[in-house]
mmCIF file of C-alpha atoms in Angstrom:
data_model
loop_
_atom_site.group_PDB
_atom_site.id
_atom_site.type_symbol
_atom_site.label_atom_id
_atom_site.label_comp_id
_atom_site.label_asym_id
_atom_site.label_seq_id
_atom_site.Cartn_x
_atom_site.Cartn_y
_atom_site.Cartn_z
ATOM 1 C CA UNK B 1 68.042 95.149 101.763
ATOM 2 C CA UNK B 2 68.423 98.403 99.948
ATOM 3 C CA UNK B 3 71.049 99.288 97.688
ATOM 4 C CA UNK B 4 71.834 102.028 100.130
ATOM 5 C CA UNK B 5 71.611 99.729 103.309
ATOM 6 C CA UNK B 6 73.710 97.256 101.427
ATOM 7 C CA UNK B 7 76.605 100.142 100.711
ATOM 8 C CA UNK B 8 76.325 101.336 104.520
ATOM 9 C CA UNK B 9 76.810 97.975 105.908
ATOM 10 C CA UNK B 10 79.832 97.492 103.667
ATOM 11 C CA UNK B 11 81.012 101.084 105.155
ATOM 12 C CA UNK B 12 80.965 99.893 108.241
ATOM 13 C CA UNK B 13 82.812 96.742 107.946
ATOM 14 C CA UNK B 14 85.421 98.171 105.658
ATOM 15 C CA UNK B 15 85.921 100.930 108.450
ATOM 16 C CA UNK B 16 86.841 98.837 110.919
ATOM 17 C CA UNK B 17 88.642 96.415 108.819
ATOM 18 C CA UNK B 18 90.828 99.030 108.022
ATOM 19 C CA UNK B 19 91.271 100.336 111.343
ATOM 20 C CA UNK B 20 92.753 97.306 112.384
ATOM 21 C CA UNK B 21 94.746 96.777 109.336
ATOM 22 C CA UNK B 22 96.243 100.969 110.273
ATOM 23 C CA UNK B 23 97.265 99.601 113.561
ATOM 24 C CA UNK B 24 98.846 96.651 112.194
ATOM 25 C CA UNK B 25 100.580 98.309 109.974
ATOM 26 C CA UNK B 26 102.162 101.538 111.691
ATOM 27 C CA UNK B 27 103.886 98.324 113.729
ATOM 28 C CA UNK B 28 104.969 96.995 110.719
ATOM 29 C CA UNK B 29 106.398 100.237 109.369
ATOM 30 C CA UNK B 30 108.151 101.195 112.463
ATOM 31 C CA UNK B 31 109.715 97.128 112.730
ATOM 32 C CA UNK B 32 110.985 98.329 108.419
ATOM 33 C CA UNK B 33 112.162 101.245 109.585
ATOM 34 C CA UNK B 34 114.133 99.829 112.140
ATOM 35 C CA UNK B 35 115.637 97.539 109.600
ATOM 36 C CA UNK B 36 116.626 99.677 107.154
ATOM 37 C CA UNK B 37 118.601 101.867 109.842
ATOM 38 C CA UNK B 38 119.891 98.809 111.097
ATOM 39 C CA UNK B 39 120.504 97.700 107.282
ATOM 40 C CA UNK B 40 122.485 101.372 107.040
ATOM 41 C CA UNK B 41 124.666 100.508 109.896
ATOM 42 C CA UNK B 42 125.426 97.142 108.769
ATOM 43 C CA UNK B 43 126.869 98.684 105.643
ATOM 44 C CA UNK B 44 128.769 101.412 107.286
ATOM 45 C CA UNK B 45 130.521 98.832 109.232
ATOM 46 C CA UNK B 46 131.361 96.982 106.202
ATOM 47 C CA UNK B 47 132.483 99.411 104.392
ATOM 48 C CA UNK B 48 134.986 100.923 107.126
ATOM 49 C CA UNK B 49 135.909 96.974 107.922
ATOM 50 C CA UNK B 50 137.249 97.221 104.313
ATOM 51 C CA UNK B 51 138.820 100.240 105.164
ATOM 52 C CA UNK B 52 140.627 99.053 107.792
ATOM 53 C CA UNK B 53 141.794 95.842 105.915
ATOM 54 C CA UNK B 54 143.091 98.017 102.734
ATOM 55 C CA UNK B 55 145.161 100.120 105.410
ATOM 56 C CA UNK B 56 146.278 97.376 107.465
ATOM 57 C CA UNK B 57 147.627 96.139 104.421
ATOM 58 C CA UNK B 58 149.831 99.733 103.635
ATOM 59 C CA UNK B 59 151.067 99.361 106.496
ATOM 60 C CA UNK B 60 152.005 96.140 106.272
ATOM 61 C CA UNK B 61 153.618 96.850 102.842
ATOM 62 C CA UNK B 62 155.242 100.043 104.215
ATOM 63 C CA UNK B 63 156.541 98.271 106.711
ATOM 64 C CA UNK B 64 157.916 95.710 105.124
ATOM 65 C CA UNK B 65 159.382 98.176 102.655
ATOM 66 C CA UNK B 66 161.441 100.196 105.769
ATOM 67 C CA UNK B 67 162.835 96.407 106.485
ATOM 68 C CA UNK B 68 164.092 96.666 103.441
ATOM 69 C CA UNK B 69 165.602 99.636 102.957
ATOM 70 C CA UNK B 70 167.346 99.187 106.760
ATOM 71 C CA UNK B 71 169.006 95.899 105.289
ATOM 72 C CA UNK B 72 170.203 98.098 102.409
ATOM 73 C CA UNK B 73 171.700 100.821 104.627
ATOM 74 C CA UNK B 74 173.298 98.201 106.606
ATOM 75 C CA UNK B 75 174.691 96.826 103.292
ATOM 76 C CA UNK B 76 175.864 100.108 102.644
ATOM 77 C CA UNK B 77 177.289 100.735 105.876
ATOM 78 C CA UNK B 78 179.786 97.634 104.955
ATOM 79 C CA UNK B 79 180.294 99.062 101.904
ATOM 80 C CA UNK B 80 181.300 102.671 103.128
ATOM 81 C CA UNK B 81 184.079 100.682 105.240
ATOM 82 C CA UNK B 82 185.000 98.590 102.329
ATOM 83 C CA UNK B 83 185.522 101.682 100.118
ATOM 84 C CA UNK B 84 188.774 102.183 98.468
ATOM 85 C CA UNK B 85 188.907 105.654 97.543
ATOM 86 C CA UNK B 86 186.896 109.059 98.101
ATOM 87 C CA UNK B 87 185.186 108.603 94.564
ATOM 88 C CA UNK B 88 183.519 104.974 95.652
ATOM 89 C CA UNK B 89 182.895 106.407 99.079
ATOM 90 C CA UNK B 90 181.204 109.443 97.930
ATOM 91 C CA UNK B 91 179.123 107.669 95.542
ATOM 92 C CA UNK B 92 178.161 104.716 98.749
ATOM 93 C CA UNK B 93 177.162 107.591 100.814
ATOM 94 C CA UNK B 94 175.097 109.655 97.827
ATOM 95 C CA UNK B 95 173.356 106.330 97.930
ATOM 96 C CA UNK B 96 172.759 106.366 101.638
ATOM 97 C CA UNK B 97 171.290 109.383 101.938
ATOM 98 C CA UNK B 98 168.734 108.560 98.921
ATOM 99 C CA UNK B 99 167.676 105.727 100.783
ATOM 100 C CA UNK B 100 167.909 106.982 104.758
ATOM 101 C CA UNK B 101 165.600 109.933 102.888
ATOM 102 C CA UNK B 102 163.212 107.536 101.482
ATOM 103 C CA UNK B 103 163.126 105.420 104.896
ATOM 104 C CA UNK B 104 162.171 108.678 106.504
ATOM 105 C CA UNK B 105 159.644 109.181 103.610
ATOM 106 C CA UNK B 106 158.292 105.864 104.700
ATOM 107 C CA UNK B 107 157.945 106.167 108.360
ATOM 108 C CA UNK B 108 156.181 109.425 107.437
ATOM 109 C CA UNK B 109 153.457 107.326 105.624
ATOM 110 C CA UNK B 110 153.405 104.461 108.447
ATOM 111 C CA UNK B 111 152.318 106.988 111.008
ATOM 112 C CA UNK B 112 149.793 108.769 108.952
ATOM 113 C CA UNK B 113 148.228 105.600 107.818
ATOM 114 C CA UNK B 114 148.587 104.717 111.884
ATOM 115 C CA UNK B 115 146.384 107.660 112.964
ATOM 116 C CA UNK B 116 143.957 106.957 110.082
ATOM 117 C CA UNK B 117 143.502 103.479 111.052
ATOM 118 C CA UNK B 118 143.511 104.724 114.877
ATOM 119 C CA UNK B 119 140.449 106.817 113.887
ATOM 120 C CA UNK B 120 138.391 104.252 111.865
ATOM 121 C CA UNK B 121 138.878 101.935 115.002
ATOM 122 C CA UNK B 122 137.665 104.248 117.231
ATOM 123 C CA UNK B 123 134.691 104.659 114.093
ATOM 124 C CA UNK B 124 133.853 101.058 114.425
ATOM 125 C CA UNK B 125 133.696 101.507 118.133
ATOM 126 C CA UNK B 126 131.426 103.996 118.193
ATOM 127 C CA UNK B 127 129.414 102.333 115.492
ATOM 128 C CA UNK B 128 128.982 99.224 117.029
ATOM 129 C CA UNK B 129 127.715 100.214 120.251
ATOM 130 C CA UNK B 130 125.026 102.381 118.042
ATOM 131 C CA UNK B 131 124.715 98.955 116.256
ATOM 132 C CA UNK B 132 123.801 97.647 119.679
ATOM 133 C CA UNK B 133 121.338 100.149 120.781
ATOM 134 C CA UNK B 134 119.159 99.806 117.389
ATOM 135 C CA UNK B 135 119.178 96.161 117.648
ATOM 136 C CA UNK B 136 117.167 96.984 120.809
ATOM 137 C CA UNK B 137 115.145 98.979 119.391
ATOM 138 C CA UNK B 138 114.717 96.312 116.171
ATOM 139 C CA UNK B 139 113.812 93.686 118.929
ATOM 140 C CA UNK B 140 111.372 95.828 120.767
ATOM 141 C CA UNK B 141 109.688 96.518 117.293
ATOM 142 C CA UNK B 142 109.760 92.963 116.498
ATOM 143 C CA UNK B 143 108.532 91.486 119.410
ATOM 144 C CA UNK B 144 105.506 94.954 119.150
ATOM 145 C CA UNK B 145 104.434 93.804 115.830
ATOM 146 C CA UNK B 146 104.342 89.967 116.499
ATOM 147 C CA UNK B 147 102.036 90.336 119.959
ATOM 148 C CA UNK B 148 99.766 93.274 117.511
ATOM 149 C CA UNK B 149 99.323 90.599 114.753
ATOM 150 C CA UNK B 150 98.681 88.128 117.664
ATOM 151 C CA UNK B 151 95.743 90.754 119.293
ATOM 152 C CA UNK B 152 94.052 91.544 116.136
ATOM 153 C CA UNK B 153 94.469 88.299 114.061
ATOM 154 C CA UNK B 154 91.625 86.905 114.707
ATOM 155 C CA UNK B 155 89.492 89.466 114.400
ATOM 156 C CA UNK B 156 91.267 90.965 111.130
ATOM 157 C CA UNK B 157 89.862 87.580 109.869
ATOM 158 C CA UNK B 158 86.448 87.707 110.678
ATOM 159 C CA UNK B 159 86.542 91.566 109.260
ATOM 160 C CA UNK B 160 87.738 90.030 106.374
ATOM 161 C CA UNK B 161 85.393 87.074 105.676
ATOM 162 C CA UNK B 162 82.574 90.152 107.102
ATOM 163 C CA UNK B 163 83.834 92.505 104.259
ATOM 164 C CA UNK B 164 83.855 89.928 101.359
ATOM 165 C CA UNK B 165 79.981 89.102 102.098
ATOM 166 C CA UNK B 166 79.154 92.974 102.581
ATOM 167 C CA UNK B 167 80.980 93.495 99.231
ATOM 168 C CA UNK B 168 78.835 90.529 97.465
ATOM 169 C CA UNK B 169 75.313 92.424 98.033
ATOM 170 C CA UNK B 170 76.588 95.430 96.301
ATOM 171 C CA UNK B 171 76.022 95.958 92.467
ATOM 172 C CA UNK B 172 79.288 95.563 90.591
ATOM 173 C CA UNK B 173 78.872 99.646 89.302
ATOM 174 C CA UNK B 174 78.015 100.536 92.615
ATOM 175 C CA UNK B 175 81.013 98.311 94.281
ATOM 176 C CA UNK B 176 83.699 99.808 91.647
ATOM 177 C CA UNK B 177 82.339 103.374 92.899
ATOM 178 C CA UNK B 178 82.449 102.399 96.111
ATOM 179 C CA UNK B 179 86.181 100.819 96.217
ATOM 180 C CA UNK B 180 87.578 103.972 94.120
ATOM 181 C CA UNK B 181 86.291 106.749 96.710
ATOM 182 C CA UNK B 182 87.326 103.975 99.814
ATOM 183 C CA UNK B 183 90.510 104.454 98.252
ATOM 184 C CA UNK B 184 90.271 108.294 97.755
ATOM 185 C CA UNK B 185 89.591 109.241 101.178
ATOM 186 C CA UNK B 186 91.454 106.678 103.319
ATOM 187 C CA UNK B 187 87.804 104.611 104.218
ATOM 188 C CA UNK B 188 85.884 106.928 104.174
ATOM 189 C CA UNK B 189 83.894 106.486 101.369
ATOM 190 C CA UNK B 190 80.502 107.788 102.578
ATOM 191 C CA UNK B 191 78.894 111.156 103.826
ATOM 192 C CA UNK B 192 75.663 111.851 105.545
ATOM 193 C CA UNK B 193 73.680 114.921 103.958
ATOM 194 C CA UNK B 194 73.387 117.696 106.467
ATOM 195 C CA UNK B 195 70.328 119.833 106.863
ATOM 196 C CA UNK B 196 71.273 123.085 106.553
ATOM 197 C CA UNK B 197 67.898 124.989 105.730
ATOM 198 C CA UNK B 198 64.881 122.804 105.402
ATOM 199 C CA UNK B 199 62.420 126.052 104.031
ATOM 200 C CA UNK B 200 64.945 126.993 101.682
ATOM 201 C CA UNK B 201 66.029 123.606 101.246
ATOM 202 C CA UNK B 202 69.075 123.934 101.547
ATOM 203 C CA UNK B 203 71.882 120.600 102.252
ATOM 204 C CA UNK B 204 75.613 119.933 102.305
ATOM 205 C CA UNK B 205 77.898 117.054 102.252
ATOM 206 C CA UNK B 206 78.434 116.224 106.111
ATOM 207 C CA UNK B 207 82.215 115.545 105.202
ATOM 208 C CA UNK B 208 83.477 118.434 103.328
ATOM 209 C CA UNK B 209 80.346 120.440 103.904
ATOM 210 C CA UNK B 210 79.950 122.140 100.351
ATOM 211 C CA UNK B 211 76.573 122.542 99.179
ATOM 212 C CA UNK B 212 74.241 119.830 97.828
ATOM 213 C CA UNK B 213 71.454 120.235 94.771
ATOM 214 C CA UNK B 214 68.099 119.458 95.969
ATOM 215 C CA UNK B 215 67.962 116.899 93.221
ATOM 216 C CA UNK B 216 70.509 115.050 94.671
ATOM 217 C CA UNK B 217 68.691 114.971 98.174
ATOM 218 C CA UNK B 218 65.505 114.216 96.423
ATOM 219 C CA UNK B 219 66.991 111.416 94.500
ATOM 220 C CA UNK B 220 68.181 110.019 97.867
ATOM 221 C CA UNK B 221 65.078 109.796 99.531
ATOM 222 C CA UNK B 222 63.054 108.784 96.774
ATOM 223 C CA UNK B 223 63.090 104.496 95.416
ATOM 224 C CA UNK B 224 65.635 105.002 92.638
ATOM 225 C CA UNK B 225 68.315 102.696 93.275
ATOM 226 C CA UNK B 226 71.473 104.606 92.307
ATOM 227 C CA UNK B 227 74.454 105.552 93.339
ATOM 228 C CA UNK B 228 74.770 109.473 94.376
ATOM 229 C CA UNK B 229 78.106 111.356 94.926
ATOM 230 C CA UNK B 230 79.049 114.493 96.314
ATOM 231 C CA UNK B 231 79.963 116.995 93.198
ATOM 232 C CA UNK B 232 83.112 118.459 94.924
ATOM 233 C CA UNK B 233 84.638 115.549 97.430
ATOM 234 C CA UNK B 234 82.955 112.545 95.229
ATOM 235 C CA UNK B 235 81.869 110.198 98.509
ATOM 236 C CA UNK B 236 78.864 108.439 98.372
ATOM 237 C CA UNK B 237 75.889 110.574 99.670
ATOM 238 C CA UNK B 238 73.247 108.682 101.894
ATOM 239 C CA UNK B 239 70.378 110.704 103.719
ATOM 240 C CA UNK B 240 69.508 109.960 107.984
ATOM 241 C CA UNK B 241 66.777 108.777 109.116
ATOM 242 C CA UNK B 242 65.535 111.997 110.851
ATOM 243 C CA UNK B 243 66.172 114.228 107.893
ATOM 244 C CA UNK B 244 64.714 111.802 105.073
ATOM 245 C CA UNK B 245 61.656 112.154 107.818
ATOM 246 C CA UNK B 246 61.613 115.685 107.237
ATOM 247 C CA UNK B 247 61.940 115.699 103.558
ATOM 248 C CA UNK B 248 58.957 113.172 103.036
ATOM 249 C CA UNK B 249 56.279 114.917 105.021
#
């Protein structure tokens, strides 16, 4: 086998092995995708769980404070009746009024932190059931990727095995060149020279069409064993059977 049938064969294989792998893996990136939005949502519901804790709390604590400051304007209340003179009584009900404004103060805070913690319910509502919808949409990716790895398995095996024996005819130089431009161009590593003129002898790159040296096409059809790229795309350059028939008449 020719160093040029050897590199071919290897095309092949590797283009189908990694047309099995693409399919494989656009399941696997839509399943991650999936994950990370359900991820997000996971963490906006923490986060406004927290939320809700730190204002349950101030209100708790306000709360608790307005107990006390109603035992302390009952307190004063006695004292008011207790007083002796105008001087103690003024100086009770100065008092009062300092704390009945402060208890007002405090139911002012209550029902703001109310409504805020009315909202972030109605926040974790809304998240959840969106929580709920993209853990259908996790499971349905999930359960996609598991039956594509099931279908193509097998047969992403045998590519593979196929591949590594392809790759073990090839030259080392020839495989490195050969991996790189694989790489480059997404599989597609090789290009068939198109005749463009053969009296003027003229011939492009049948991928991205530029024009060819004849040396290059010479060097293709003749013995050498080498390696020939395409000066502007770089992909290995390998010659048909019907135009290396026309060349060697």
């Amino acid at each position: 086998m020719t160093l040029m049938e050897s590199l071919l064969k290897l095309h092949l294989v590797d283009a189908n092995l990694r047309g099995l792998r693409s399919r494989l893996d656009s399941s696997e990136r839509y399943l991650a995708q999936q994950e990370r939005a359900l991820a997000a949502i996971d963490e906006r519901q923490q986060e406004l769980s927290t939320r809700r804790l730190q204002l349950q709390a101030r209100i708790a604590n306000l709360e608790g404070e307005a107990g006390q400051l109603d035992e302390r304007i009952e307190k004063f209340r006695a004292d008011l009746n207790s007083a002796s003179n105008a001087k103690q009584y003024q100086a009770v009900l100065s008092e009062v009024e300092t704390v009945k404004a402060r208890r007002r103060e405090i139911d002012e805070l209550t029902l703001g932190e109310m409504e805020s913690l009315e909202t972030l319910q109605q926040q974790l509502t809304e998240l959840e059931g969106e929580r709920e919808e993209r853990v259908k949409l996790r499971d349905v990716a999930l359960a996609s990727r598991d039956e594509r790895a099931a279908e193509v398995g097998d047969r992403l095996h045998e590519l593979e095995q196929e591949r590594t024996q392809a790759a073990a005819l090839v030259p080392d130089t020839a495989l490195g060149v050969f991996e790189h431009v694989a790489d480059l161009h997404e599989g597609e590593a090789m290009a068939p020279v198109e005749e463009i003129s053969r009296r003027h002898r003229e011939y492009a790159c049948g991928e991205c069409h530029m024009h060819l040296p004849f040396e290059a096409v010479s060097t293709l059809v003749g013995m050498v064993e080498q390696v020939v790229q395409c000066p502007s795309c770089r992909r290995i350059l390998y010659v048909k059977d019907e135009v290396k028939g026309a060349l060697v008449k």
